[in-house]
Coordinates of C-alpha atoms in Angstrom, one line a residue:
M1 CA 89.0 -16.3 -44.4
T2 CA 87.7 -17.7 -41.3
A3 CA 90.0 -15.6 -39.2
L4 CA 88.8 -12.5 -41.1
R5 CA 85.1 -13.3 -40.3
T6 CA 86.0 -13.7 -36.6
R7 CA 87.9 -10.4 -36.5
T8 CA 85.0 -8.7 -38.3
A9 CA 82.3 -10.1 -36.1
S10 CA 84.0 -9.5 -32.8
P11 CA 83.6 -5.7 -32.6
T12 CA 79.8 -6.1 -33.1
A13 CA 79.3 -9.0 -30.6
R14 CA 77.3 -8.0 -27.5
P15 CA 78.2 -9.5 -24.2
A16 CA 75.4 -11.6 -22.6
E17 CA 73.4 -9.5 -20.1
T18 CA 72.5 -11.0 -16.8
E19 CA 69.5 -9.9 -14.8
P20 CA 70.4 -8.7 -11.3
R21 CA 69.1 -10.9 -8.5
A22 CA 66.3 -9.5 -6.5
R23 CA 67.3 -8.2 -3.1
F24 CA 65.5 -9.7 -0.1
A25 CA 64.2 -6.2 0.7
D26 CA 62.6 -6.1 -2.8
L27 CA 61.0 -9.4 -2.2
L28 CA 59.6 -8.2 1.1
A29 CA 58.1 -5.1 -0.6
A30 CA 56.6 -7.2 -3.3
E31 CA 55.0 -9.7 -0.9
W32 CA 53.7 -6.8 1.2
I33 CA 51.9 -5.4 -1.8
K34 CA 50.5 -8.9 -2.7
F35 CA 49.4 -9.5 0.9
W36 CA 47.2 -6.4 1.0
S37 CA 46.0 -6.9 -2.5
L38 CA 43.9 -9.9 -1.5
R39 CA 40.4 -9.0 -0.8
S40 CA 40.0 -11.4 2.0
T41 CA 43.0 -10.2 4.0
A42 CA 41.7 -6.9 5.3
G43 CA 38.3 -8.4 6.1
G44 CA 39.8 -11.4 7.9
L45 CA 42.0 -9.2 10.0
A46 CA 39.1 -6.9 10.9
L47 CA 37.0 -10.0 11.8
I48 CA 39.7 -11.2 14.2
A49 CA 40.0 -7.8 15.9
V50 CA 36.3 -7.2 16.3
L51 CA 35.7 -10.8 17.5
I52 CA 38.3 -10.9 20.2
V53 CA 38.0 -7.3 21.5
G54 CA 34.2 -7.4 21.2
S55 CA 33.9 -10.7 23.0
A56 CA 36.1 -9.4 25.8
V57 CA 34.0 -6.3 26.2
Q58 CA 30.8 -8.2 26.1
Q59 CA 31.9 -10.8 28.7
A60 CA 33.3 -8.2 31.0
M61 CA 30.1 -6.2 30.9
Y62 CA 28.0 -9.3 31.6
D63 CA 30.1 -10.2 34.7
R64 CA 30.1 -6.6 35.9
D65 CA 26.3 -6.4 35.6
N66 CA 25.8 -9.7 37.4
W67 CA 28.5 -9.1 40.1
G68 CA 25.9 -8.2 42.7
R69 CA 24.1 -11.6 42.3
W70 CA 27.1 -13.7 43.0
S71 CA 27.9 -15.3 46.3
P72 CA 31.2 -14.5 48.1
E73 CA 32.5 -17.9 47.0
E74 CA 31.8 -17.2 43.3
R75 CA 33.4 -13.8 43.5
A76 CA 36.5 -15.4 45.1
A77 CA 36.7 -17.9 42.3
F78 CA 36.3 -15.3 39.6
Y79 CA 39.1 -15.4 36.9
P80 CA 39.5 -12.0 35.3
L81 CA 41.5 -13.2 32.3
R82 CA 38.6 -15.3 31.1
D83 CA 37.0 -12.0 30.3
A84 CA 40.0 -10.6 28.6
F85 CA 40.7 -13.6 26.4
V86 CA 37.4 -15.4 25.8
H87 CA 38.3 -18.9 24.8
N88 CA 35.7 -19.5 22.1
S89 CA 36.7 -16.2 20.4
Y90 CA 40.3 -17.4 20.2
L91 CA 39.2 -20.7 18.7
V92 CA 37.6 -18.8 15.8
A93 CA 40.6 -16.5 15.6
M94 CA 42.9 -19.5 15.2
L95 CA 40.8 -20.7 12.3
A96 CA 40.8 -17.2 10.7
A97 CA 44.5 -16.8 11.1
G98 CA 45.2 -20.2 9.7
A99 CA 43.0 -19.4 6.7
I100 CA 44.7 -16.1 6.1
G101 CA 48.1 -17.8 6.2
A102 CA 46.9 -20.5 3.8
V103 CA 45.3 -18.1 1.3
T104 CA 48.5 -16.0 1.2
L105 CA 50.1 -18.8 -0.7
V106 CA 47.4 -21.1 -2.0
S107 CA 45.6 -18.2 -3.8
E108 CA 48.6 -17.9 -6.2
Y109 CA 48.4 -21.6 -6.9
G110 CA 44.7 -21.4 -7.5
S111 CA 44.9 -18.5 -9.9
G112 CA 48.0 -19.6 -11.7
L113 CA 49.9 -16.5 -10.6
I114 CA 52.5 -18.7 -9.0
R115 CA 54.0 -19.5 -12.4
T116 CA 54.6 -15.8 -13.1
T117 CA 56.0 -15.3 -9.6
F118 CA 58.5 -18.2 -9.9
A119 CA 59.5 -17.0 -13.4
A120 CA 60.2 -13.5 -12.0
V121 CA 61.9 -14.8 -8.9
P122 CA 63.6 -18.2 -9.5
A123 CA 64.9 -18.2 -5.9
R124 CA 61.8 -19.9 -4.5
R125 CA 63.2 -20.3 -1.0
S126 CA 63.9 -16.6 -0.7
L127 CA 60.5 -15.9 -2.1
L128 CA 58.7 -18.1 0.5
A129 CA 60.9 -16.7 3.3
A130 CA 59.9 -13.2 2.3
K131 CA 56.2 -14.2 2.3
A132 CA 56.6 -15.8 5.7
C133 CA 58.3 -12.7 7.1
V134 CA 55.5 -10.4 5.9
L135 CA 52.8 -12.8 7.2
A136 CA 54.4 -13.2 10.6
G137 CA 55.1 -9.5 11.0
V138 CA 51.5 -8.5 10.2
M139 CA 49.9 -11.2 12.3
S140 CA 52.3 -10.5 15.3
A141 CA 51.5 -6.8 15.2
L142 CA 47.8 -7.5 15.0
G143 CA 47.9 -10.1 17.7
A144 CA 49.8 -7.7 20.1
L145 CA 47.4 -4.9 19.4
I146 CA 44.3 -7.1 19.9
A147 CA 45.6 -8.8 23.0
V148 CA 46.5 -5.5 24.8
S149 CA 43.2 -3.8 23.7
A150 CA 41.1 -6.8 24.9
F151 CA 42.9 -6.9 28.2
L152 CA 42.8 -3.2 28.9
A153 CA 39.1 -2.8 27.8
S154 CA 37.9 -5.8 29.9
Q155 CA 39.8 -4.9 33.0
A156 CA 38.7 -1.3 32.9
I157 CA 35.1 -2.5 32.9
L158 CA 35.7 -4.9 35.8
A159 CA 37.4 -2.1 37.7
D160 CA 34.0 -0.9 38.8
H161 CA 34.0 -3.8 41.3
H162 CA 37.7 -3.8 41.9
A163 CA 37.8 -7.2 40.1
G164 CA 40.2 -6.3 37.3
L165 CA 43.9 -7.0 37.1
S166 CA 46.9 -4.7 36.4
I167 CA 48.9 -5.4 33.3
R168 CA 51.9 -5.8 35.6
H169 CA 50.1 -8.6 37.6
P170 CA 52.2 -11.8 37.7
G171 CA 51.4 -13.9 34.7
V172 CA 49.5 -11.2 32.8
P173 CA 52.4 -10.3 30.5
R174 CA 52.9 -13.9 29.7
A175 CA 49.2 -14.4 28.9
I176 CA 49.2 -11.3 26.6
T177 CA 52.3 -12.5 24.8
G178 CA 50.8 -16.0 24.3
C179 CA 47.6 -14.5 22.9
A180 CA 49.6 -12.2 20.6
L181 CA 51.8 -15.0 19.2
L182 CA 48.9 -17.4 18.7
L183 CA 47.9 -15.6 15.5
P184 CA 51.3 -15.8 13.7
V185 CA 51.8 -19.4 14.8
C186 CA 48.5 -20.4 13.2
A187 CA 49.0 -18.3 10.1
L188 CA 52.5 -19.9 9.4
V189 CA 51.0 -23.3 10.0
G190 CA 48.4 -22.5 7.4
M191 CA 51.0 -21.3 4.9
G192 CA 53.1 -24.5 5.4
I193 CA 50.0 -26.7 4.8
A194 CA 49.3 -24.6 1.6
A195 CA 52.8 -25.2 0.3
L196 CA 52.3 -28.9 0.9
L197 CA 48.8 -29.4 -0.6
R198 CA 48.6 -26.5 -3.1
H199 CA 44.8 -26.8 -3.3
P200 CA 42.5 -24.2 -1.7
A201 CA 39.7 -26.4 -0.4
S202 CA 41.9 -29.2 1.0
T203 CA 44.3 -26.7 2.5
I204 CA 41.6 -24.9 4.5
V205 CA 40.0 -28.2 5.6
T206 CA 43.4 -29.6 6.7
T207 CA 44.4 -26.4 8.5
T208 CA 41.2 -26.4 10.4
G209 CA 41.6 -30.0 11.4
V210 CA 45.2 -29.7 12.5
L211 CA 44.6 -26.5 14.6
L212 CA 41.3 -27.2 16.1
F213 CA 40.2 -30.9 15.9
L214 CA 43.5 -32.8 16.1
P215 CA 43.8 -32.2 20.0
L216 CA 40.4 -33.9 20.4
F217 CA 41.8 -37.2 19.2
F218 CA 44.2 -37.5 22.2
S219 CA 42.8 -38.7 25.5
P220 CA 44.1 -36.9 28.7
E221 CA 43.9 -40.2 30.6
H222 CA 47.0 -42.0 29.1
R223 CA 50.4 -40.5 29.4
W224 CA 51.5 -41.0 25.8
S225 CA 48.3 -39.5 24.6
R226 CA 48.4 -36.6 27.0
E227 CA 52.0 -35.9 26.1
A228 CA 51.1 -35.8 22.4
R229 CA 48.2 -33.5 23.2
N230 CA 50.5 -31.2 25.0
T231 CA 52.3 -30.6 21.7
M232 CA 49.3 -28.9 20.1
P233 CA 49.2 -25.1 19.7
L234 CA 45.7 -24.9 21.3
V235 CA 46.9 -26.7 24.5
A236 CA 50.0 -24.5 24.6
Y237 CA 47.8 -21.4 24.3
D238 CA 45.6 -22.6 27.2
R239 CA 48.7 -23.1 29.3
L240 CA 50.2 -19.7 28.6
T241 CA 47.0 -17.9 29.4
D242 CA 46.4 -19.8 32.6
I243 CA 47.5 -17.6 35.5
N244 CA 44.8 -18.9 37.9
P245 CA 46.0 -22.5 38.8
H246 CA 43.4 -25.1 38.3
P247 CA 43.6 -28.9 38.0
W248 CA 45.2 -29.9 34.7
G249 CA 45.0 -33.6 35.5
L250 CA 47.9 -35.9 35.0
Y251 CA 51.0 -34.9 33.0
P252 CA 50.2 -31.1 32.7
P253 CA 52.3 -29.1 30.2
S254 CA 55.0 -26.9 31.6
L255 CA 55.5 -23.3 30.5
A256 CA 58.7 -24.2 28.8
E257 CA 56.9 -26.9 26.8
A258 CA 54.2 -24.4 25.8
W259 CA 56.8 -21.9 24.5
A260 CA 58.6 -24.7 22.7
V261 CA 55.4 -25.7 21.0
F262 CA 54.8 -22.1 19.9
A263 CA 58.3 -22.0 18.4
A264 CA 58.4 -25.5 16.9
W265 CA 55.1 -25.4 14.9
P266 CA 55.8 -22.4 12.7
L267 CA 59.4 -23.4 12.3
I268 CA 58.5 -26.9 11.1
A269 CA 55.8 -25.5 8.8
L270 CA 58.2 -23.1 7.3
L271 CA 60.9 -25.8 6.7
I272 CA 58.3 -28.1 5.1
G273 CA 57.2 -25.2 2.9
L274 CA 60.8 -24.4 1.9
A275 CA 61.5 -28.0 1.0
V276 CA 58.4 -28.7 -1.1
V277 CA 58.5 -25.3 -2.9
H278 CA 62.1 -25.8 -3.9
R279 CA 61.7 -29.4 -5.1
R280 CA 58.3 -29.5 -6.8
D281 CA 57.3 -28.2 -10.2
V282 CA 54.6 -25.6 -10.3

């Protein structure tokens, strides 16, 4: 009798269906849509662009208009890249880029959408990797566009007094590349901190402190402190954009160290994010 039931039930039994795993290209497409669906994203990117290019144009116009009042010594000491990449504008851009990177992830934790996301895509590491790829791609493209635009606009204004530099001038391509990469570096650091803290307010505050205020705690007078300060993204940015040699004091960072800092910070942030997202509950 038992065998009869088994034979009768077997033709109607349905094999278990398995959901196909999401391809990485699908994850990239989904994260692209989510990235641009945030209201703060477009506004933050526009703010960075207007701030950096606008500051470069304003500073170059100021120097062009005051060129006739300068002494020969002041003209000889003029540093054209200070007009192309205004330092204070990039400080604000670092903060904005870090905030955008943080919001990319922490907004899902704040709204509770992260539960739906992880339920739809259990492969959390792949999900975070896709999010990081979209973030890094957008910020790199924006950084390159802004850096080139700020340089060309400022040097065209300074060309009235033959004070501008060519884009092929030694050191200029390095400076443009450093400025372009600063945005994705800061954005990925912000996303890594968001994965670690998962709280909007604490994430933004910590990102700001790490990117902007942490270098201030290291004194340039002692070797160990100076070497630690040289590992900060802000110091690496200053070194990469410095084509006019000036005294760096004791233990200056090398170009190789600056590039290594730019590579290490986002890599470490991503590894931390992958580790905590995989191990923690939502």
